Tab-separated table of C-alpha atoms in Angstrom:
chain	number	residue	atom	x	y	z
A	95	MET	CA	-113.917	167.842	69.575
A	96	VAL	CA	-113.272	169.215	65.564
A	97	ASP	CA	-116.026	166.320	65.007
A	98	GLU	CA	-118.940	168.329	66.572
A	99	GLU	CA	-120.768	170.125	63.560
A	100	PRO	CA	-124.544	171.408	63.172
A	101	VAL	CA	-126.921	169.051	62.539
A	102	GLU	CA	-127.244	171.384	59.009
A	103	VAL	CA	-123.655	170.590	57.605
A	104	ARG	CA	-124.009	166.707	58.180
A	105	PHE	CA	-127.822	167.057	57.028
A	106	PRO	CA	-128.616	169.756	54.816
A	107	VAL	CA	-132.450	171.409	54.527
A	108	THR	CA	-133.327	173.524	52.575
A	109	PRO	CA	-134.731	177.339	54.495
A	110	PRO	CA	-138.083	177.038	52.916
A	111	ASP	CA	-138.352	173.315	54.478
A	112	ARG	CA	-136.497	174.378	57.908
A	113	ILE	CA	-139.786	177.126	58.133
A	114	ALA	CA	-142.703	174.157	56.849
A	115	LEU	CA	-141.671	171.965	59.054
A	116	ALA	CA	-140.820	174.520	62.160
A	117	GLU	CA	-144.582	175.750	61.025
A	118	ARG	CA	-145.910	172.268	61.484
A	119	ASP	CA	-144.965	171.607	64.398
A	120	LEU	CA	-146.399	174.951	66.025
A	121	ALA	CA	-149.770	173.842	64.253
A	122	PHE	CA	-149.068	170.298	65.858
A	123	ILE	CA	-148.809	171.672	69.662
A	124	ARG	CA	-151.148	173.399	69.168
A	125	CYS	CA	-153.576	171.254	68.348
A	126	GLY	CA	-152.159	168.801	70.587
A	127	VAL	CA	-152.804	171.032	73.822
């Protein structure tokens, strides 16, 4: 369908924020394990 757009289009996130979220998730996974 044409309505299928990347999530970034509907919820724009700046690259720095994305990197911060990714690092936070990785740290959370490391602490969880």
